[in-house]
CSV table of C-alpha atoms and ligand atoms in Angstrom, one decimal:
chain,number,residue,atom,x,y,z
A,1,UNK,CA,-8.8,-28.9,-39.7
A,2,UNK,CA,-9.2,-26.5,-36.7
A,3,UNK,CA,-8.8,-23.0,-38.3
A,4,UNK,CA,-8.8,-21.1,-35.3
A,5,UNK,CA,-5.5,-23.0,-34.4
A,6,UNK,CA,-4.4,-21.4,-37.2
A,7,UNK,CA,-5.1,-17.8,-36.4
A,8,UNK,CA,-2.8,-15.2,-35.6
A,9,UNK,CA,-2.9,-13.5,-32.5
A,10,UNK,CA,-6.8,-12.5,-32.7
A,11,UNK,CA,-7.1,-10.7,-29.6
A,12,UNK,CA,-7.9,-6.6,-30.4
A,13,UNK,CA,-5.3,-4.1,-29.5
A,14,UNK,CA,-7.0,-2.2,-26.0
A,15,UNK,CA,-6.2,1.1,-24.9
A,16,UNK,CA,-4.8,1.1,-21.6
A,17,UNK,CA,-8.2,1.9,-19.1
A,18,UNK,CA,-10.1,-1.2,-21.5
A,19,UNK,CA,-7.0,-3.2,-20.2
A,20,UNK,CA,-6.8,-2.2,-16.9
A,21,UNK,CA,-10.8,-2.8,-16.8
A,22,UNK,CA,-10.7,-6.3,-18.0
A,23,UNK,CA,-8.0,-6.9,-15.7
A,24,UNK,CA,-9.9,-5.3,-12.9
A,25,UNK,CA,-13.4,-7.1,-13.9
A,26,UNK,CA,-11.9,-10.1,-13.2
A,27,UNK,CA,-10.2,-9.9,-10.1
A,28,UNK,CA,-12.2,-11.5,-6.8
A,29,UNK,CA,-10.9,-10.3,-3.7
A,30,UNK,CA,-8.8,-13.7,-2.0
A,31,UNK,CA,-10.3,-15.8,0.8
A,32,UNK,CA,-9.9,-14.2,3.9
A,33,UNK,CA,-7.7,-16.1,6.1
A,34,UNK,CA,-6.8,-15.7,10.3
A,35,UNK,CA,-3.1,-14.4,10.7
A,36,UNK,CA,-1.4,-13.4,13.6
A,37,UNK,CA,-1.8,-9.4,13.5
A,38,UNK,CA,2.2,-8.7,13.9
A,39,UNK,CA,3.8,-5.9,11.5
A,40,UNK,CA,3.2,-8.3,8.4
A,41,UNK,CA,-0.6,-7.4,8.4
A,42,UNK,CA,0.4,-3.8,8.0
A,43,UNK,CA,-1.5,-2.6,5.0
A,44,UNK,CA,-4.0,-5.9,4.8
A,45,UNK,CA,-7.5,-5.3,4.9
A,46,UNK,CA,-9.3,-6.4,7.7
A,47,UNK,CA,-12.6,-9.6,7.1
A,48,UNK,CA,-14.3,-8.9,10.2
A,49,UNK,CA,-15.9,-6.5,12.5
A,50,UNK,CA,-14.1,-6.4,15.5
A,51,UNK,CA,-15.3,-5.5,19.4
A,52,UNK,CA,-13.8,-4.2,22.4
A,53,UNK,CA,-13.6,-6.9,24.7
A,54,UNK,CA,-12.9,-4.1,27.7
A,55,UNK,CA,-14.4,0.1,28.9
A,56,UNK,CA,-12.1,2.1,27.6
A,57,UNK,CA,-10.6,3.9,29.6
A,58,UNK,CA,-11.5,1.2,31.8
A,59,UNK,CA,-11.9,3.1,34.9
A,60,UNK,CA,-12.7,7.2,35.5
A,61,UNK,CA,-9.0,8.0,34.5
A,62,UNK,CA,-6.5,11.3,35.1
A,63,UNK,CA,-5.7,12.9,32.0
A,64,UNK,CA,-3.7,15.0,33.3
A,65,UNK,CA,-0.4,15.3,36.3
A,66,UNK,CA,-2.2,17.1,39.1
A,67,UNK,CA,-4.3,16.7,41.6
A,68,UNK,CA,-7.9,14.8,42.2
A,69,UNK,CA,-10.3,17.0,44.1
A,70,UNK,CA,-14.3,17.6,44.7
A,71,UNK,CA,-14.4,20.6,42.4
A,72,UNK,CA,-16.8,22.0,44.8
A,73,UNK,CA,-14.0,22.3,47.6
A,74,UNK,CA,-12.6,24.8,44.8
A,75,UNK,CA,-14.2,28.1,44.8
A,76,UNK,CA,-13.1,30.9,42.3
A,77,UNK,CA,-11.1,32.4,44.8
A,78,UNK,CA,-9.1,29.0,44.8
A,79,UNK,CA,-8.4,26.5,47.9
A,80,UNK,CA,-5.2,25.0,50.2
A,81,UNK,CA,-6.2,21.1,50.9
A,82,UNK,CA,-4.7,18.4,52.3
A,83,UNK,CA,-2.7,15.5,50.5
A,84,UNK,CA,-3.8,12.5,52.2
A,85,UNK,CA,-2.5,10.0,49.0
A,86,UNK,CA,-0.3,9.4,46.0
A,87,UNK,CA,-1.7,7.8,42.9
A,88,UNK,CA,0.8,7.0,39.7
A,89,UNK,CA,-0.2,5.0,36.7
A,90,UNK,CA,-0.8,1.3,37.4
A,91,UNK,CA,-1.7,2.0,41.2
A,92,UNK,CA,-5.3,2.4,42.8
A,93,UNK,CA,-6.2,4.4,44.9
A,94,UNK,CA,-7.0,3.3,48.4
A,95,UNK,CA,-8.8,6.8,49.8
A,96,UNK,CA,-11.5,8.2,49.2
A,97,UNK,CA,-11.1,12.5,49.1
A,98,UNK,CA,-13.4,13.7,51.3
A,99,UNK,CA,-14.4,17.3,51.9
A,100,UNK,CA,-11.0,19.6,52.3
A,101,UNK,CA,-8.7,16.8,50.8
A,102,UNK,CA,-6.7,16.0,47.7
A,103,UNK,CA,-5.2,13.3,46.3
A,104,UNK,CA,-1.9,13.9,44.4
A,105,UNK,CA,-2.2,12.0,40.8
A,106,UNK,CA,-0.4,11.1,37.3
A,107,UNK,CA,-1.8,10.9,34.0
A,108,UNK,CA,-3.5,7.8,33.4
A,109,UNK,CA,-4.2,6.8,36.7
A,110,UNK,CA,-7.4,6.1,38.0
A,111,UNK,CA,-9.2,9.0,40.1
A,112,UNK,CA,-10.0,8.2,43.9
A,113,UNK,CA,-13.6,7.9,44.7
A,114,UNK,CA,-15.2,11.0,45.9
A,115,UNK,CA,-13.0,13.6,43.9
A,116,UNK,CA,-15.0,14.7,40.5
A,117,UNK,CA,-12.0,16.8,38.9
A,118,UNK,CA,-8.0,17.1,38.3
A,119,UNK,CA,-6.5,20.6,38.7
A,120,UNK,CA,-3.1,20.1,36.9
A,121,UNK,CA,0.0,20.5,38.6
A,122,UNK,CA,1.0,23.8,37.1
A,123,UNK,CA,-2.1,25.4,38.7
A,124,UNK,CA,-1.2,24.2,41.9
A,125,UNK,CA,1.5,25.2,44.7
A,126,UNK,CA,2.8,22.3,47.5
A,127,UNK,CA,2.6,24.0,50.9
A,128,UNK,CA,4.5,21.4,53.0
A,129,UNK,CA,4.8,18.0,51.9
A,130,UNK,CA,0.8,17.4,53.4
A,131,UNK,CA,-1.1,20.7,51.9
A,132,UNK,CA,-1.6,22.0,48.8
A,133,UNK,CA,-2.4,25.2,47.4
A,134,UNK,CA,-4.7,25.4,44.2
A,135,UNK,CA,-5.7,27.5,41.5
A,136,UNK,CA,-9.7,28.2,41.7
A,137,UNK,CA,-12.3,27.5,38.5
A,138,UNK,CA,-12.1,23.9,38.5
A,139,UNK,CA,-15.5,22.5,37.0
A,140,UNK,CA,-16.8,19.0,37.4
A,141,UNK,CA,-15.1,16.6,35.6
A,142,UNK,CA,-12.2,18.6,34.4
A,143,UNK,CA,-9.3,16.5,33.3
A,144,UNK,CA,-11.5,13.8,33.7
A,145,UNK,CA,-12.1,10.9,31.2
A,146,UNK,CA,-15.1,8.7,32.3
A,147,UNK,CA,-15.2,5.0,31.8
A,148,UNK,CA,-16.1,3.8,28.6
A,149,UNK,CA,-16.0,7.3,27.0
A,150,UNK,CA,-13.5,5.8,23.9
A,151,UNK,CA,-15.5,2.7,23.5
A,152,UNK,CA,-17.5,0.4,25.6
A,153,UNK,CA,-17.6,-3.6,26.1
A,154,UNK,CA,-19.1,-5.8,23.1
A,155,UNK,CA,-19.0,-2.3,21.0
A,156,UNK,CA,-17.6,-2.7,17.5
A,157,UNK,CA,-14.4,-0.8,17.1
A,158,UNK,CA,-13.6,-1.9,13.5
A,159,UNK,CA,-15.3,-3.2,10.7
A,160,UNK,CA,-14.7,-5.6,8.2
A,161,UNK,CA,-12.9,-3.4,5.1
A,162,UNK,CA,-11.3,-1.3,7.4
A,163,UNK,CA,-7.4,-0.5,6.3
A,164,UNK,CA,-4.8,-1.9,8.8
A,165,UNK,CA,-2.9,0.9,9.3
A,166,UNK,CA,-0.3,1.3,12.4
A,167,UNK,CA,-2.9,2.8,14.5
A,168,UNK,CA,-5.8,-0.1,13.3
A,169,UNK,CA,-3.5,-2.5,14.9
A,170,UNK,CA,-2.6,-0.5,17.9
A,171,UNK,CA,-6.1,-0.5,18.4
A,172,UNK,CA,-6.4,-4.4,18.1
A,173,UNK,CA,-3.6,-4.7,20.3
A,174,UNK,CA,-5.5,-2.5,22.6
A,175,UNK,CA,-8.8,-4.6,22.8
A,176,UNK,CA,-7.3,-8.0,23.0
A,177,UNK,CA,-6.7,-9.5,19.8
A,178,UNK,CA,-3.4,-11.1,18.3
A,179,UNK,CA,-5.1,-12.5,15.5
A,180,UNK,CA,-7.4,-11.5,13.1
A,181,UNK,CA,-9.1,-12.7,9.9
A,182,UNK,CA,-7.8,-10.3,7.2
A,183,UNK,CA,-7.7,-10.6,3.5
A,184,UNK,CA,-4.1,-12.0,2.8
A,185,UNK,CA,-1.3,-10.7,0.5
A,186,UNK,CA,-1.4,-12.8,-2.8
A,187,UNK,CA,1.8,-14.8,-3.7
A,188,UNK,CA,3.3,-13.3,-7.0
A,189,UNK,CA,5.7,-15.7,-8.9
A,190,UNK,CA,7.9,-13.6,-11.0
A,191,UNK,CA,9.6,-15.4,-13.9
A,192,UNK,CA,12.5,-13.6,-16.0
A,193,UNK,CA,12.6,-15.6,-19.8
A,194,UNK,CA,15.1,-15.4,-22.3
A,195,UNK,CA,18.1,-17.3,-23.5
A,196,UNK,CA,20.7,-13.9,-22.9
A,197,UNK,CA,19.6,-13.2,-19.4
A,198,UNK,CA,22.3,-13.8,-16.9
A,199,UNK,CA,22.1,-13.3,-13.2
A,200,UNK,CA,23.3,-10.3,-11.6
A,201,UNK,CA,26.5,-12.0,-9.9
A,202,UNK,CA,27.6,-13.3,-13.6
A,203,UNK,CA,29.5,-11.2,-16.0
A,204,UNK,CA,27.6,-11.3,-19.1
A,205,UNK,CA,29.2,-12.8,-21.7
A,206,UNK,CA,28.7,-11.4,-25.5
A,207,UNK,CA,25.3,-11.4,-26.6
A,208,UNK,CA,24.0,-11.5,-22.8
A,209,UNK,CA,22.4,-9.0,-20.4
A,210,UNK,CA,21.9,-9.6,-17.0
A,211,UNK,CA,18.7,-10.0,-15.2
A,212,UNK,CA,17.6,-6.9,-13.6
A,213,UNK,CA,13.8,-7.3,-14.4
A,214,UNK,CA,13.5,-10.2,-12.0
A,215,UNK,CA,14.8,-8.0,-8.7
A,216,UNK,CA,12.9,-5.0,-10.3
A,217,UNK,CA,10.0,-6.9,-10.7
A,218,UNK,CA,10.1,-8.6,-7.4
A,219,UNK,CA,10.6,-5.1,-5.5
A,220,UNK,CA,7.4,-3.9,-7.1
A,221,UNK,CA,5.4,-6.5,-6.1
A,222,UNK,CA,6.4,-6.1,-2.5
A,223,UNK,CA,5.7,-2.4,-2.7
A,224,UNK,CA,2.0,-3.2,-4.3
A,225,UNK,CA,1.6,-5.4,-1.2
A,226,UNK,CA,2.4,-8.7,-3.0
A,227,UNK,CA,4.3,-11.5,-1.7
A,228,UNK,CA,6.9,-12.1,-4.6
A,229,UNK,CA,8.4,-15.5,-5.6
A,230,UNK,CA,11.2,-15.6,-7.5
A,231,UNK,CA,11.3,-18.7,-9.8
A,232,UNK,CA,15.0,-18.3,-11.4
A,233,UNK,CA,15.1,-17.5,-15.2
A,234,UNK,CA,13.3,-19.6,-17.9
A,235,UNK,CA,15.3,-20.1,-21.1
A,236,UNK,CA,13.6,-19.5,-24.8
A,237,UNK,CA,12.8,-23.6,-24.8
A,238,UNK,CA,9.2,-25.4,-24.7
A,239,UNK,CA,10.4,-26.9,-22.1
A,240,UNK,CA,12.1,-24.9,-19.4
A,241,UNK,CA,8.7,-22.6,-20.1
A,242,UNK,CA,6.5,-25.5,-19.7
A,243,UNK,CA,8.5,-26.4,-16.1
A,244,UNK,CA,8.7,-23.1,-14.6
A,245,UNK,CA,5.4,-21.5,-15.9
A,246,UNK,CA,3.8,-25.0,-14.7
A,247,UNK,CA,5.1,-23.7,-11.4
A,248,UNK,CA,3.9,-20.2,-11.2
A,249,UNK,CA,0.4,-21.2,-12.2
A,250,UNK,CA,0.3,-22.8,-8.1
A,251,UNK,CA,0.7,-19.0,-7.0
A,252,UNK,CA,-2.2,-16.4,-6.9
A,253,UNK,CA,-0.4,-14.2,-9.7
A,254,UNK,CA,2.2,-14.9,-12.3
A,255,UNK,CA,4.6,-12.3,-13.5
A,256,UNK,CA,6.7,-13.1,-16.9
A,257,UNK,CA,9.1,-10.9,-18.1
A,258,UNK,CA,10.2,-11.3,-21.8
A,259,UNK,CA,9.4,-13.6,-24.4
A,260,UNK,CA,5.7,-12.0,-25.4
A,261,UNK,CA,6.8,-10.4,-28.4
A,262,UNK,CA,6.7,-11.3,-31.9
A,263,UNK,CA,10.1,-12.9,-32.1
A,264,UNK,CA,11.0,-16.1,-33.1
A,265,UNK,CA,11.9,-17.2,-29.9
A,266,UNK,CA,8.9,-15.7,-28.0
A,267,UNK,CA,7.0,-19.1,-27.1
A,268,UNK,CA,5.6,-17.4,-24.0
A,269,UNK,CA,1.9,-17.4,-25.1
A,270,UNK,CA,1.8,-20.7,-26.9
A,271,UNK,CA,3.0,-22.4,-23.7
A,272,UNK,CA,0.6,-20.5,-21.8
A,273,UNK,CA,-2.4,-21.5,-24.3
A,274,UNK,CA,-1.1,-25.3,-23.9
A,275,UNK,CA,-0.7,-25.1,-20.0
A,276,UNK,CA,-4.9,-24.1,-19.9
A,277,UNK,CA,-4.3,-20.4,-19.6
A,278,UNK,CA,-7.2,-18.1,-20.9
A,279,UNK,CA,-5.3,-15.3,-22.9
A,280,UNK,CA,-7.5,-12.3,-22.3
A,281,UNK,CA,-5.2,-9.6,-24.5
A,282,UNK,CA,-2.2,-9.4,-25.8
A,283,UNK,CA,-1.0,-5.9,-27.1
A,284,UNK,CA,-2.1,-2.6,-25.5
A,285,UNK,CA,-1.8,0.4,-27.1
A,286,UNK,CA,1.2,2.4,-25.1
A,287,UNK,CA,4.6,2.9,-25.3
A,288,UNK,CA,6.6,1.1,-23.8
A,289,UNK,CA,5.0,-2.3,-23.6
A,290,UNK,CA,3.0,-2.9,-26.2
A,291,UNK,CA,3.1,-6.7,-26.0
A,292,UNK,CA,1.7,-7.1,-23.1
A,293,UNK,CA,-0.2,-9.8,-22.4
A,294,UNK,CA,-3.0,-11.3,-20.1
A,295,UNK,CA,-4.8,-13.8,-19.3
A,296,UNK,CA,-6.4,-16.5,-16.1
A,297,UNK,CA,-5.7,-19.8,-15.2
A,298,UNK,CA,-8.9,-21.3,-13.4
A,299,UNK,CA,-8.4,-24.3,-11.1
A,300,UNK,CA,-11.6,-25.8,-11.4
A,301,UNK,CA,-12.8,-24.1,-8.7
A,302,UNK,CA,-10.6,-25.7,-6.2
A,303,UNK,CA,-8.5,-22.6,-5.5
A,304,UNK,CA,-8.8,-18.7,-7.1
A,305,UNK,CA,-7.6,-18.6,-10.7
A,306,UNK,CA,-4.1,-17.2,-11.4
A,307,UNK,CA,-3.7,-14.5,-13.5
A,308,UNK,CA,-1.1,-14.2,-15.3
A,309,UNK,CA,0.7,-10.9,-16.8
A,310,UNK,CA,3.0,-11.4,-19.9
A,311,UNK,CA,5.6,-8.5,-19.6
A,312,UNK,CA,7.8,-7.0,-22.0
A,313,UNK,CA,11.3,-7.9,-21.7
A,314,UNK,CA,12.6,-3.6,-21.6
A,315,UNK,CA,13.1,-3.4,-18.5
A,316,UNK,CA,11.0,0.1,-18.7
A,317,UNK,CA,8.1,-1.4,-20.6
A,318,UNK,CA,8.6,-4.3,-17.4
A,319,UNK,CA,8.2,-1.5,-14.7
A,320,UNK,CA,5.3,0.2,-16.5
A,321,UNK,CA,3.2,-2.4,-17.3
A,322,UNK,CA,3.8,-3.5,-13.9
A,323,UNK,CA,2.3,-0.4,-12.3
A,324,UNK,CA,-0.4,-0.2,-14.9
A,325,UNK,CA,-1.9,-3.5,-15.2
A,326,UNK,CA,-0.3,-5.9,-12.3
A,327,UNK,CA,-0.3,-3.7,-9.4
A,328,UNK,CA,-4.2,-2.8,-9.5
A,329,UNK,CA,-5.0,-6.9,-9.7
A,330,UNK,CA,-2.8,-7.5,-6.3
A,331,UNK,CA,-4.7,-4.6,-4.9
A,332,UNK,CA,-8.3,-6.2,-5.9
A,333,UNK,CA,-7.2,-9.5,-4.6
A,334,UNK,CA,-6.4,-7.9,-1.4
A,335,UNK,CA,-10.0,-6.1,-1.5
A,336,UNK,CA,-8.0,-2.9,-1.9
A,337,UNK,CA,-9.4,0.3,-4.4
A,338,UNK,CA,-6.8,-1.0,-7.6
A,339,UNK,CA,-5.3,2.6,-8.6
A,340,UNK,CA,-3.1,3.5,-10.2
A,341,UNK,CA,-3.3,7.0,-9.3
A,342,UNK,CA,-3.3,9.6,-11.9
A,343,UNK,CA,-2.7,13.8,-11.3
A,344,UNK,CA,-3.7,16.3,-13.7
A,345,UNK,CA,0.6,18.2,-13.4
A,346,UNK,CA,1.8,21.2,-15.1
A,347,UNK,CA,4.7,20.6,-17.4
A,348,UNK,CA,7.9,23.1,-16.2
A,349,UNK,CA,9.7,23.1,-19.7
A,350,UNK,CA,8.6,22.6,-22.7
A,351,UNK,CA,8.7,19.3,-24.6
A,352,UNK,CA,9.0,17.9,-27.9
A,353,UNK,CA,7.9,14.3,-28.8
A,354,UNK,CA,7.2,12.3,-31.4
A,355,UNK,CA,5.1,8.8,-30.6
A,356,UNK,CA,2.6,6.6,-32.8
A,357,UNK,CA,1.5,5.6,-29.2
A,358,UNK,CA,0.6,7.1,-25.8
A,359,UNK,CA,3.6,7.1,-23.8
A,360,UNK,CA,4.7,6.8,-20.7
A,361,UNK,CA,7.7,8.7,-20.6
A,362,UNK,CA,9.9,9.4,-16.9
A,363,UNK,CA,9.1,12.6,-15.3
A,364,UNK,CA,9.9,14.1,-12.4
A,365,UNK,CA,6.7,15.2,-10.3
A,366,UNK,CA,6.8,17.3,-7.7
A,367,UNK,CA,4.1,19.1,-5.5
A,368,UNK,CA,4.4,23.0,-4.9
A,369,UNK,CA,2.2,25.7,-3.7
A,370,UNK,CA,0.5,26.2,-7.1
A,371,UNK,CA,-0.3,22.2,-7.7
A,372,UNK,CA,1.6,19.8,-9.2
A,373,UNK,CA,4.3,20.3,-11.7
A,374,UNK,CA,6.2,17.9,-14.0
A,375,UNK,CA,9.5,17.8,-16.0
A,376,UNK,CA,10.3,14.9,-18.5
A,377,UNK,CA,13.6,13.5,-17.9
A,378,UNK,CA,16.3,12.3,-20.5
A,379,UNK,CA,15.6,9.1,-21.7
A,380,UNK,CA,16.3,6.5,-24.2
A,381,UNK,CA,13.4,4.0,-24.4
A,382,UNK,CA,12.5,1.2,-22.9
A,383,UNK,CA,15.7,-0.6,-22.0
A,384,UNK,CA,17.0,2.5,-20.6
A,385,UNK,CA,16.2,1.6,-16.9
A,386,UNK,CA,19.4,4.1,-15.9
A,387,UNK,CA,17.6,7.2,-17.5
A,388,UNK,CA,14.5,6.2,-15.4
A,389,UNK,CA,16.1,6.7,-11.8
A,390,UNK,CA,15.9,10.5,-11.4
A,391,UNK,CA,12.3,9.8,-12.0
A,392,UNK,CA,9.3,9.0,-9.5
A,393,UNK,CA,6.6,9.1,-12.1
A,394,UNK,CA,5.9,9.0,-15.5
A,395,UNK,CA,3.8,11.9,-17.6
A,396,UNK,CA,1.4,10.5,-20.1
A,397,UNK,CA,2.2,12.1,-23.4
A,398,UNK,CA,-0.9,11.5,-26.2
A,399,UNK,CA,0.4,9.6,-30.0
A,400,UNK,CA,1.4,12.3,-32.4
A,401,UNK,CA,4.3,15.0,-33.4
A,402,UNK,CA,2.8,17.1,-30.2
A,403,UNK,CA,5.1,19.9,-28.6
A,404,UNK,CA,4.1,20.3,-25.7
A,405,UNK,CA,4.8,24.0,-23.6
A,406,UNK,CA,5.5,25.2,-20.3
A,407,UNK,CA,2.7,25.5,-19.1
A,408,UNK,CA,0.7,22.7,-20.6
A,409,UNK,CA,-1.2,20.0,-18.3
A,410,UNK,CA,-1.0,16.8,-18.7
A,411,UNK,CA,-2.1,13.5,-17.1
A,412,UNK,CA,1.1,11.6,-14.7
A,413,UNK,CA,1.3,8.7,-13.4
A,414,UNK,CA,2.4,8.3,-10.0
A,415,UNK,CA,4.2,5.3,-9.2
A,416,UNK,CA,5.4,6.2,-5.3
A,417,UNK,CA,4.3,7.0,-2.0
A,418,UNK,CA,3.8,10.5,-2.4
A,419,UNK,CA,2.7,10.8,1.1
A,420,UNK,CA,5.7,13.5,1.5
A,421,UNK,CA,4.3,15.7,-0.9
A,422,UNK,CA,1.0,15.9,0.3
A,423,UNK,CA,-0.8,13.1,-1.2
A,424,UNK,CA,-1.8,9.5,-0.3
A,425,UNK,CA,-0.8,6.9,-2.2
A,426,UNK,CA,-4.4,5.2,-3.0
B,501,LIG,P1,11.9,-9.8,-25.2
B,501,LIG,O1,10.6,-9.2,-24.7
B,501,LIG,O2,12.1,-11.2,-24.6
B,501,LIG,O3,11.9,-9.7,-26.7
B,501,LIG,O4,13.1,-8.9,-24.6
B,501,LIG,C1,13.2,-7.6,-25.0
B,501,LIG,C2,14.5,-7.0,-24.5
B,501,LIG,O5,14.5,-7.0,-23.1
B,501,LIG,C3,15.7,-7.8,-25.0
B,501,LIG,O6,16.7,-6.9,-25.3
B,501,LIG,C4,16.1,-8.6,-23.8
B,501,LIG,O7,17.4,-8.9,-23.7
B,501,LIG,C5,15.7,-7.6,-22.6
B,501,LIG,N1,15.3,-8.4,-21.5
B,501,LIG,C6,14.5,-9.5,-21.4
B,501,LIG,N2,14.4,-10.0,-20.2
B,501,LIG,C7,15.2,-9.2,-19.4
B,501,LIG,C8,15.6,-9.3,-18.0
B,501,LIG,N3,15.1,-10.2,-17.2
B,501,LIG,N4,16.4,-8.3,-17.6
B,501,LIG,C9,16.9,-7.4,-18.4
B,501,LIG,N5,16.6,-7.3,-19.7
B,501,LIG,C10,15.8,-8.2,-20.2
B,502,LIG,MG1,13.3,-12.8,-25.1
């Protein structure tokens, strides 16, 4: 007899950083693959140096509305010359300024041959619609950007790793390329269990709650970067697991929510062990979401393994261990730094709590002149996903009957851009 068949759930309960580093220990960035480099590579990270296939600025260029002159024609005293052109943008100029002349110019067009500086138009004074008066102290090459002063031909103007941000693919746009090779978003499957969940259109009938962990889930994916897939809802049967799990393992991650506990019905991991998955943990120690689980799906080496995150059916413990553990593997896979971002926050009122566990409890965070400060917000647990909305992060509060003061710092979790308040989101 095989004992080890036989053995309960062996893997060790982890804190959450040893989960989050076996999780991150075994994510590979994806293969990098060409895409078209439209808004959808926004946030992707670029697979290959890229060169400027032109000068930029690809001519001696105006930077300024004015007009082109040999800066020697201008003494201090200043200097009336004649207009013999008009340049705007997209236009050449056909004269060249010789000495005594001008030619009359607009930002970003190219400067005429023999003039060597731009005297901007509110240092100047028309005459007559031929002469112009001007301003004197005009040096050699003012207002002037030479060719190939932002980047030259064949220079590299990105590197592989670089962030595509909107001005990375401004840039692209600006040397040529359409495509690019780029490490791509991974495809998350998300996959709801349980034989109460109803969807959202249906009116749940007694005993039943309706699915809000699939669109929550799904929404959290595509704000880590992720591609989600949404795979309908698995009922608490061998079978329907075995179907719709099967299917998830063809994406690059695999989300289930529900059906990892230690109910009678919660077949999730004994359908994952028979459909090859390697269960890495299952239990951390936090609240909410102790259940989770992970573990990888290798493909023989024909495609990247799957990993697969086991989620707590609480809706809370769902969108937790979401930001905790599956966020920072779709960042790896898309070569990004995994987070989550933590701030050191000082707690505005004081707080009583009782937990066996470290807890991630909603908090309001908020950035002021003096640093950070946080406020717990009401909650309930973890299927309270109502008391969670006032909240945009969660304060980590340690296991014990701790109360904590104004005053106190603690460790928070940010789960959103907080780009307003001062702070990239990593
Ligand atoms: P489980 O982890 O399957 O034991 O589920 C724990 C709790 O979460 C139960 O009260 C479930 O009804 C609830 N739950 C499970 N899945 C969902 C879901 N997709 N949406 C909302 N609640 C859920
Ligand atoms: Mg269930």
């Amino acid at each position: 007899m095989d004992l080890l068949q036989f053995a309960p759930m062996s893997t060790p309960i982890l804190s959450v950083a040893e989960a989050q580093q076996r999780i991150v220990g075994q994510v590979r960035p994806l293969p990098p693959k060409t895409m078209p480099l439209t808004s959808q590579a926004l946030g992707l990270v670029l697979a290959e140096d890229v060169a400027s296939d032109l000068d930029m600025p690809p001519f001696d260029k105006a930077m300024m509305d004015g007009y082109a002159v040999r800066s020697a024609d201008v003494p201090d005293a200043g200097a009336e010359l004649a207009v013999i052109e008009e340049v705007t943008a997209g236009r050449v100029p056909r004269l060249t300024v010789g000495p005594g002349q001008a030619t009359r110019i607009m930002t970003g067009a190219p400067i005429p041959s023999g003039a060597d500086a731009v005297v901007m138009i509110e240092r100047t004074q028309a005459v007559d619609g031929r002469r112009v008066r001007l301003e004197g102290g005009v040096k050699p090459g003012q207002n002037v950007l030479v060719r190939g002063k932002e980047m030259t031909r064949g220079a590299v103007v990105l590197r592989a790793g670089a962030r595509l941000r909107p001005q990375e693919l401004g840039l692209l746009a600006l040397v040529g390329r359409t495509r690019a090779r780029v490490q791509p978003a991974p495809s998350v499957a998300i996959l709801p269990t349980g034989d109460e969940i109803v969807e959202p259109g249906e009116k749940p009938g007694p005993g039943q709650i309706r699915n809000s962990n699939g669109p929550m889930l799904a929404a959290q994916t595509t704000r880590a970067g992720g591609v989600p897939k949404l795979l309908g809802i698995a009922r608490d049967t061998e079978e329907s697991l075995r179907g719709l799990i099967g299917e998830g393992l063809g994406e690059d991650v695999l989300v289930l929510s529900g059906g990892v506990s230690a109910g009678k019905l919660d077949l999730v991991p004994s359908v994952l062990a028979d459909l090859g998955v390697r269960v890495d943990f299952h239990k951390v120690a936090m609240k909410p979401g102790k259940p989770m689980l992970f573990g990888v799906k290798d493909h023989g080496g024909r495609r990247p393994a799957t990993l697969v995150f086991g989620l707590p059916g609480n809706p809370v413990s769902g969108l937790v261990c979401f930001e905790l553990f599956v966020r920072p593997a779709i960042r790896g896979l898309m070569a990004l730094p995994p987070g989550p971002v933590v701030v050191q926050a000082t707690l505005t009122e004081d707080h009583a709590y009782r937990t066996d566990r470290p807890t991630y409890h909603p908090a309001r965070l908020e950035s002021t002149d003096a640093g950070w400060r946080v406020q717990a917000v009401p909650w309930f647990g973890s299927a309270d996903l109502r008391g969670v909305t006032p909240a945009n992060a969660f304060v980590l509060l340690p296991a014990g009957d701790h109360q904590h003061r104004a005053g106190d710092v603690l460790p928070v979790l940010m789960v959103e851009d907080m780009a307003a308040c001062g702070l990239a989101f990593a």
